[in-house]
Amino acid sequence: MDIGIDLGTANVLVFIKGRGVVLREPSMVAIDKKTQEILAVGSEARRMLGRTPDNIIAVRPLRHGVISDYEITKQILKYFIKKASKKFGSMRKPRVAVCVPASVTDVERRAVEDAARSVGAREVFVLEETLAAAMGAGLEITKPRGSMIVDIGGGTADVAVISLGATVVSASIKTGGDDFDEAIIRHVRKAHNLHIGEATAEALKVNIGTAFPRSVDIDMEVKGRNSVTGLPNSILISSEEMREALKEPVAAIVDTIRSVFERTPPELASDIIERGIVLTGGSSLLFGFDKLIKHTMGIDAMVAEDAASCVALGTGKFIEYIGDKNAPISSIRSKR
């Protein structure tokens, strides 16, 4: 069985060759601090967030797209590989392709390889998220034409120009959907003296968050704890207010896109101007992100179909290349 894994800061997606994306769960683990026992993984652990006793904590083993806790990451990989294998009745050790941000170091890359191999993978391939995202979005990356891909996940935003199956220019910043949530939490606390949690911030981001002015402003009721009185309180927050709250992390990503474009060879830059910029990743779904890029850079931008799954779908397409010695994809490291 061949498995592709999008090991993201916020979510883990698992692709099985011939079946597509079969699992999509939060990359979260619930741990008993006293015994260090893992109590839940994935969706079940996410449901515990903010609702557990002091001795139980919900943690993410990946920070900004890289492993921050090796042992817990092994457990997450083991959980998802076993769950996928059990679901589809395969007991063979799988070949596994795992995606990582383009900026990871060789040490971090080896940590991913070792973690996947330690849970039963017979062969491990590690490829850059932008390459996988471009493949998952259906871009023709093997031809001598420039394609710009912007993959915005929970912990990182990766930007790359790809041609002939390889990355020509790239950049990665540790800014993503989690930073959007934190910016919202800070804004609500500062502007309204209201403490809200991550789940509430994410709901605001999804429902009324915006990177570009909406034609019609909308609002949403938010409940939390007043930081002055300590009592419950509810307020209305508008989408325009969310745009102001998100301005800093959104601007950081747009600046990175501009920086990569400025370093792109002229011929490839011409291709990008003609073909546009493709956005992938769950956080690219923030309303108006594509409009902001076009307004700022003067280049068309579009959100890929099923943007949140593009990296996982790309790992699946990559698996089809395994064994093909003529496959023109060079940005891959493998451990055999």
PDB file of N, CA and C in Angstrom, residues 136-195:
ATOM      1  N   GLY A 136      -0.981  18.772  -6.835  1.00  0.00           N
ATOM      2  CA  GLY A 136      -2.363  18.570  -6.414  1.00  0.00           C
ATOM      3  C   GLY A 136      -3.322  19.562  -7.027  1.00  0.00           C
ATOM      4  N   ALA A 137      -2.817  20.761  -7.341  1.00  0.00           N
ATOM      5  CA  ALA A 137      -3.657  21.793  -7.965  1.00  0.00           C
ATOM      6  C   ALA A 137      -3.787  21.594  -9.469  1.00  0.00           C
ATOM      7  N   GLY A 138      -3.063  20.607 -10.008  1.00  0.00           N
ATOM      8  CA  GLY A 138      -3.173  20.306 -11.427  1.00  0.00           C
ATOM      9  C   GLY A 138      -2.290  21.139 -12.327  1.00  0.00           C
ATOM     10  N   LEU A 139      -1.265  21.790 -11.781  1.00  0.00           N
ATOM     11  CA  LEU A 139      -0.373  22.596 -12.605  1.00  0.00           C
ATOM     12  C   LEU A 139       0.584  21.703 -13.395  1.00  0.00           C
ATOM     13  N   GLU A 140       0.938  22.148 -14.580  1.00  0.00           N
ATOM     14  CA  GLU A 140       1.866  21.391 -15.433  1.00  0.00           C
ATOM     15  C   GLU A 140       3.293  21.781 -15.056  1.00  0.00           C
ATOM     16  N   ILE A 141       3.792  21.174 -13.990  1.00  0.00           N
ATOM     17  CA  ILE A 141       5.075  21.606 -13.443  1.00  0.00           C
ATOM     18  C   ILE A 141       6.272  20.999 -14.160  1.00  0.00           C
ATOM     19  N   THR A 142       6.054  19.994 -15.003  1.00  0.00           N
ATOM     20  CA  THR A 142       7.190  19.332 -15.662  1.00  0.00           C
ATOM     21  C   THR A 142       7.614  20.016 -16.955  1.00  0.00           C
ATOM     22  N   LYS A 143       6.867  21.026 -17.379  1.00  0.00           N
ATOM     23  CA  LYS A 143       7.195  21.726 -18.616  1.00  0.00           C
ATOM     24  C   LYS A 143       8.062  22.954 -18.325  1.00  0.00           C
ATOM     25  N   PRO A 144       8.787  23.467 -19.318  1.00  0.00           N
ATOM     26  CA  PRO A 144       9.650  24.638 -19.105  1.00  0.00           C
ATOM     27  C   PRO A 144       8.853  25.940 -19.066  1.00  0.00           C
ATOM     28  N   ARG A 145       7.914  26.001 -18.149  1.00  0.00           N
ATOM     29  CA  ARG A 145       7.095  27.193 -17.957  1.00  0.00           C
ATOM     30  C   ARG A 145       7.014  27.484 -16.468  1.00  0.00           C
ATOM     31  N   GLY A 146       7.013  28.763 -16.141  1.00  0.00           N
ATOM     32  CA  GLY A 146       6.991  29.141 -14.733  1.00  0.00           C
ATOM     33  C   GLY A 146       5.600  29.076 -14.132  1.00  0.00           C
ATOM     34  N   SER A 147       5.500  28.470 -12.970  1.00  0.00           N
ATOM     35  CA  SER A 147       4.253  28.433 -12.199  1.00  0.00           C
ATOM     36  C   SER A 147       4.565  28.901 -10.789  1.00  0.00           C
ATOM     37  N   MET A 148       3.753  29.834 -10.277  1.00  0.00           N
ATOM     38  CA  MET A 148       3.937  30.280  -8.893  1.00  0.00           C
ATOM     39  C   MET A 148       2.837  29.685  -8.026  1.00  0.00           C
ATOM     40  N   ILE A 149       3.251  29.030  -6.951  1.00  0.00           N
ATOM     41  CA  ILE A 149       2.317  28.409  -6.022  1.00  0.00           C
ATOM     42  C   ILE A 149       2.521  29.035  -4.647  1.00  0.00           C
ATOM     43  N   VAL A 150       1.426  29.345  -3.975  1.00  0.00           N
ATOM     44  CA  VAL A 150       1.462  29.891  -2.610  1.00  0.00           C
ATOM     45  C   VAL A 150       0.641  28.956  -1.736  1.00  0.00           C
ATOM     46  N   ASP A 151       1.312  28.220  -0.868  1.00  0.00           N
ATOM     47  CA  ASP A 151       0.640  27.267   0.003  1.00  0.00           C
ATOM     48  C   ASP A 151       0.607  27.830   1.420  1.00  0.00           C
ATOM     49  N   ILE A 152      -0.601  28.137   1.911  1.00  0.00           N
ATOM     50  CA  ILE A 152      -0.762  28.755   3.228  1.00  0.00           C
ATOM     51  C   ILE A 152      -1.426  27.752   4.159  1.00  0.00           C
ATOM     52  N   GLY A 153      -0.656  27.245   5.088  1.00  0.00           N
ATOM     53  CA  GLY A 153      -1.163  26.258   6.027  1.00  0.00           C
ATOM     54  C   GLY A 153      -1.415  26.850   7.396  1.00  0.00           C
ATOM     55  N   GLY A 154      -1.435  25.984   8.395  1.00  0.00           N
ATOM     56  CA  GLY A 154      -1.686  26.449   9.754  1.00  0.00           C
ATOM     57  C   GLY A 154      -0.491  27.142  10.372  1.00  0.00           C
ATOM     58  N   GLY A 155       0.731  26.674  10.026  1.00  0.00           N
ATOM     59  CA  GLY A 155       1.914  27.224  10.668  1.00  0.00           C
ATOM     60  C   GLY A 155       2.874  27.944   9.757  1.00  0.00           C
ATOM     61  N   THR A 156       2.782  27.700   8.451  1.00  0.00           N
ATOM     62  CA  THR A 156       3.714  28.327   7.516  1.00  0.00           C
ATOM     63  C   THR A 156       3.002  28.759   6.240  1.00  0.00           C
ATOM     64  N   ALA A 157       3.640  29.693   5.549  1.00  0.00           N
ATOM     65  CA  ALA A 157       3.234  30.056   4.190  1.00  0.00           C
ATOM     66  C   ALA A 157       4.443  29.829   3.307  1.00  0.00           C
ATOM     67  N   ASP A 158       4.294  28.959   2.316  1.00  0.00           N
ATOM     68  CA  ASP A 158       5.389  28.607   1.420  1.00  0.00           C
ATOM     69  C   ASP A 158       5.086  29.128   0.022  1.00  0.00           C
ATOM     70  N   VAL A 159       6.046  29.822  -0.554  1.00  0.00           N
ATOM     71  CA  VAL A 159       5.896  30.405  -1.887  1.00  0.00           C
ATOM     72  C   VAL A 159       7.008  29.858  -2.766  1.00  0.00           C
ATOM     73  N   ALA A 160       6.656  29.414  -3.973  1.00  0.00           N
ATOM     74  CA  ALA A 160       7.682  28.874  -4.862  1.00  0.00           C
ATOM     75  C   ALA A 160       7.319  29.113  -6.314  1.00  0.00           C
ATOM     76  N   VAL A 161       8.364  29.285  -7.111  1.00  0.00           N
ATOM     77  CA  VAL A 161       8.231  29.301  -8.563  1.00  0.00           C
ATOM     78  C   VAL A 161       8.825  27.983  -9.052  1.00  0.00           C
ATOM     79  N   ILE A 162       8.029  27.229  -9.821  1.00  0.00           N
ATOM     80  CA  ILE A 162       8.416  25.889 -10.244  1.00  0.00           C
ATOM     81  C   ILE A 162       8.470  25.828 -11.766  1.00  0.00           C
ATOM     82  N   SER A 163       9.498  25.149 -12.268  1.00  0.00           N
ATOM     83  CA  SER A 163       9.626  24.910 -13.706  1.00  0.00           C
ATOM     84  C   SER A 163      10.420  23.628 -13.907  1.00  0.00           C
ATOM     85  N   LEU A 164      10.040  22.841 -14.900  1.00  0.00           N
ATOM     86  CA  LEU A 164      10.718  21.578 -15.198  1.00  0.00           C
ATOM     87  C   LEU A 164      10.808  20.660 -13.980  1.00  0.00           C
ATOM     88  N   GLY A 165       9.743  20.650 -13.177  1.00  0.00           N
ATOM     89  CA  GLY A 165       9.652  19.727 -12.050  1.00  0.00           C
ATOM     90  C   GLY A 165      10.538  20.064 -10.879  1.00  0.00           C
ATOM     91  N   ALA A 166      11.094  21.270 -10.837  1.00  0.00           N
ATOM     92  CA  ALA A 166      11.973  21.649  -9.737  1.00  0.00           C
ATOM     93  C   ALA A 166      11.662  23.074  -9.287  1.00  0.00           C
ATOM     94  N   THR A 167      12.030  23.383  -8.057  1.00  0.00           N
ATOM     95  CA  THR A 167      11.834  24.718  -7.513  1.00  0.00           C
ATOM     96  C   THR A 167      12.958  25.632  -7.982  1.00  0.00           C
ATOM     97  N   VAL A 168      12.592  26.756  -8.573  1.00  0.00           N
ATOM     98  CA  VAL A 168      13.571  27.717  -9.074  1.00  0.00           C
ATOM     99  C   VAL A 168      13.861  28.779  -8.007  1.00  0.00           C
ATOM    100  N   VAL A 169      12.801  29.348  -7.450  1.00  0.00           N
ATOM    101  CA  VAL A 169      12.913  30.354  -6.390  1.00  0.00           C
ATOM    102  C   VAL A 169      11.861  30.016  -5.341  1.00  0.00           C
ATOM    103  N   SER A 170      12.209  30.171  -4.076  1.00  0.00           N
ATOM    104  CA  SER A 170      11.223  29.862  -3.041  1.00  0.00           C
ATOM    105  C   SER A 170      11.506  30.658  -1.773  1.00  0.00           C
ATOM    106  N   ALA A 171      10.510  30.723  -0.926  1.00  0.00           N
ATOM    107  CA  ALA A 171      10.652  31.334   0.398  1.00  0.00           C
ATOM    108  C   ALA A 171       9.572  30.754   1.289  1.00  0.00           C
ATOM    109  N   SER A 172       9.864  30.700   2.565  1.00  0.00           N
ATOM    110  CA  SER A 172       8.899  30.174   3.532  1.00  0.00           C
ATOM    111  C   SER A 172       8.939  31.049   4.772  1.00  0.00           C
ATOM    112  N   ILE A 173       7.776  31.433   5.269  1.00  0.00           N
ATOM    113  CA  ILE A 173       7.726  32.193   6.523  1.00  0.00           C
ATOM    114  C   ILE A 173       6.823  31.471   7.509  1.00  0.00           C
ATOM    115  N   LYS A 174       7.138  31.642   8.765  1.00  0.00           N
ATOM    116  CA  LYS A 174       6.385  30.952   9.811  1.00  0.00           C
ATOM    117  C   LYS A 174       5.159  31.769  10.197  1.00  0.00           C
ATOM    118  N   THR A 175       4.304  31.952   9.199  1.00  0.00           N
ATOM    119  CA  THR A 175       3.040  32.677   9.378  1.00  0.00           C
ATOM    120  C   THR A 175       1.958  31.900   8.654  1.00  0.00           C
ATOM    121  N   GLY A 176       0.850  31.647   9.334  1.00  0.00           N
ATOM    122  CA  GLY A 176      -0.236  30.881   8.720  1.00  0.00           C
ATOM    123  C   GLY A 176      -1.528  31.065   9.486  1.00  0.00           C
ATOM    124  N   GLY A 177      -2.405  30.090   9.343  1.00  0.00           N
ATOM    125  CA  GLY A 177      -3.726  30.183   9.952  1.00  0.00           C
ATOM    126  C   GLY A 177      -3.697  30.335  11.458  1.00  0.00           C
ATOM    127  N   ASP A 178      -2.725  29.700  12.136  1.00  0.00           N
ATOM    128  CA  ASP A 178      -2.622  29.843  13.587  1.00  0.00           C
ATOM    129  C   ASP A 178      -2.327  31.289  13.962  1.00  0.00           C
ATOM    130  N   ASP A 179      -1.514  31.957  13.159  1.00  0.00           N
ATOM    131  CA  ASP A 179      -1.201  33.365  13.421  1.00  0.00           C
ATOM    132  C   ASP A 179      -2.419  34.247  13.179  1.00  0.00           C
ATOM    133  N   PHE A 180      -3.260  33.859  12.225  1.00  0.00           N
ATOM    134  CA  PHE A 180      -4.526  34.582  12.031  1.00  0.00           C
ATOM    135  C   PHE A 180      -5.365  34.494  13.305  1.00  0.00           C
ATOM    136  N   ASP A 181      -5.462  33.287  13.869  1.00  0.00           N
ATOM    137  CA  ASP A 181      -6.251  33.098  15.093  1.00  0.00           C
ATOM    138  C   ASP A 181      -5.690  33.929  16.243  1.00  0.00           C
ATOM    139  N   GLU A 182      -4.357  33.908  16.399  1.00  0.00           N
ATOM    140  CA  GLU A 182      -3.734  34.663  17.486  1.00  0.00           C
ATOM    141  C   GLU A 182      -3.945  36.162  17.313  1.00  0.00           C
ATOM    142  N   ALA A 183      -3.903  36.627  16.070  1.00  0.00           N
ATOM    143  CA  ALA A 183      -4.129  38.054  15.814  1.00  0.00           C
ATOM    144  C   ALA A 183      -5.556  38.449  16.191  1.00  0.00           C
ATOM    145  N   ILE A 184      -6.502  37.569  15.912  1.00  0.00           N
ATOM    146  CA  ILE A 184      -7.899  37.834  16.263  1.00  0.00           C
ATOM    147  C   ILE A 184      -8.070  37.861  17.774  1.00  0.00           C
ATOM    148  N   ILE A 185      -7.461  36.900  18.465  1.00  0.00           N
ATOM    149  CA  ILE A 185      -7.553  36.855  19.930  1.00  0.00           C
ATOM    150  C   ILE A 185      -6.992  38.132  20.542  1.00  0.00           C
ATOM    151  N   ARG A 186      -5.823  38.567  20.050  1.00  0.00           N
ATOM    152  CA  ARG A 186      -5.211  39.799  20.576  1.00  0.00           C
ATOM    153  C   ARG A 186      -6.076  41.011  20.322  1.00  0.00           C
ATOM    154  N   HIS A 187      -6.642  41.089  19.115  1.00  0.00           N
ATOM    155  CA  HIS A 187      -7.469  42.248  18.771  1.00  0.00           C
ATOM    156  C   HIS A 187      -8.713  42.325  19.646  1.00  0.00           C
ATOM    157  N   VAL A 188      -9.393  41.211  19.818  1.00  0.00           N
ATOM    158  CA  VAL A 188     -10.631  41.206  20.616  1.00  0.00           C
ATOM    159  C   VAL A 188     -10.328  41.565  22.070  1.00  0.00           C
ATOM    160  N   ARG A 189      -9.200  41.069  22.580  1.00  0.00           N
ATOM    161  CA  ARG A 189      -8.832  41.381  23.967  1.00  0.00           C
ATOM    162  C   ARG A 189      -8.482  42.862  24.116  1.00  0.00           C
ATOM    163  N   LYS A 190      -7.741  43.404  23.137  1.00  0.00           N
ATOM    164  CA  LYS A 190      -7.309  44.799  23.229  1.00  0.00           C
ATOM    165  C   LYS A 190      -8.445  45.778  22.959  1.00  0.00           C
ATOM    166  N   ALA A 191      -9.263  45.477  21.950  1.00  0.00           N
ATOM    167  CA  ALA A 191     -10.310  46.416  21.544  1.00  0.00           C
ATOM    168  C   ALA A 191     -11.572  46.320  22.390  1.00  0.00           C
ATOM    169  N   HIS A 192     -11.838  45.130  22.924  1.00  0.00           N
ATOM    170  CA  HIS A 192     -13.122  44.926  23.612  1.00  0.00           C
ATOM    171  C   HIS A 192     -12.990  44.360  25.024  1.00  0.00           C
ATOM    172  N   ASN A 193     -11.765  44.218  25.521  1.00  0.00           N
ATOM    173  CA  ASN A 193     -11.549  43.636  26.854  1.00  0.00           C
ATOM    174  C   ASN A 193     -12.247  42.287  26.995  1.00  0.00           C
ATOM    175  N   LEU A 194     -12.209  41.504  25.921  1.00  0.00           N
ATOM    176  CA  LEU A 194     -12.902  40.220  25.933  1.00  0.00           C
ATOM    177  C   LEU A 194     -11.903  39.100  25.649  1.00  0.00           C
ATOM    178  N   HIS A 195     -11.887  38.121  26.545  1.00  0.00           N
ATOM    179  CA  HIS A 195     -11.035  36.949  26.345  1.00  0.00           C
ATOM    180  C   HIS A 195     -11.822  35.881  25.589  1.00  0.00           C
TER     181      HIS A 195
END
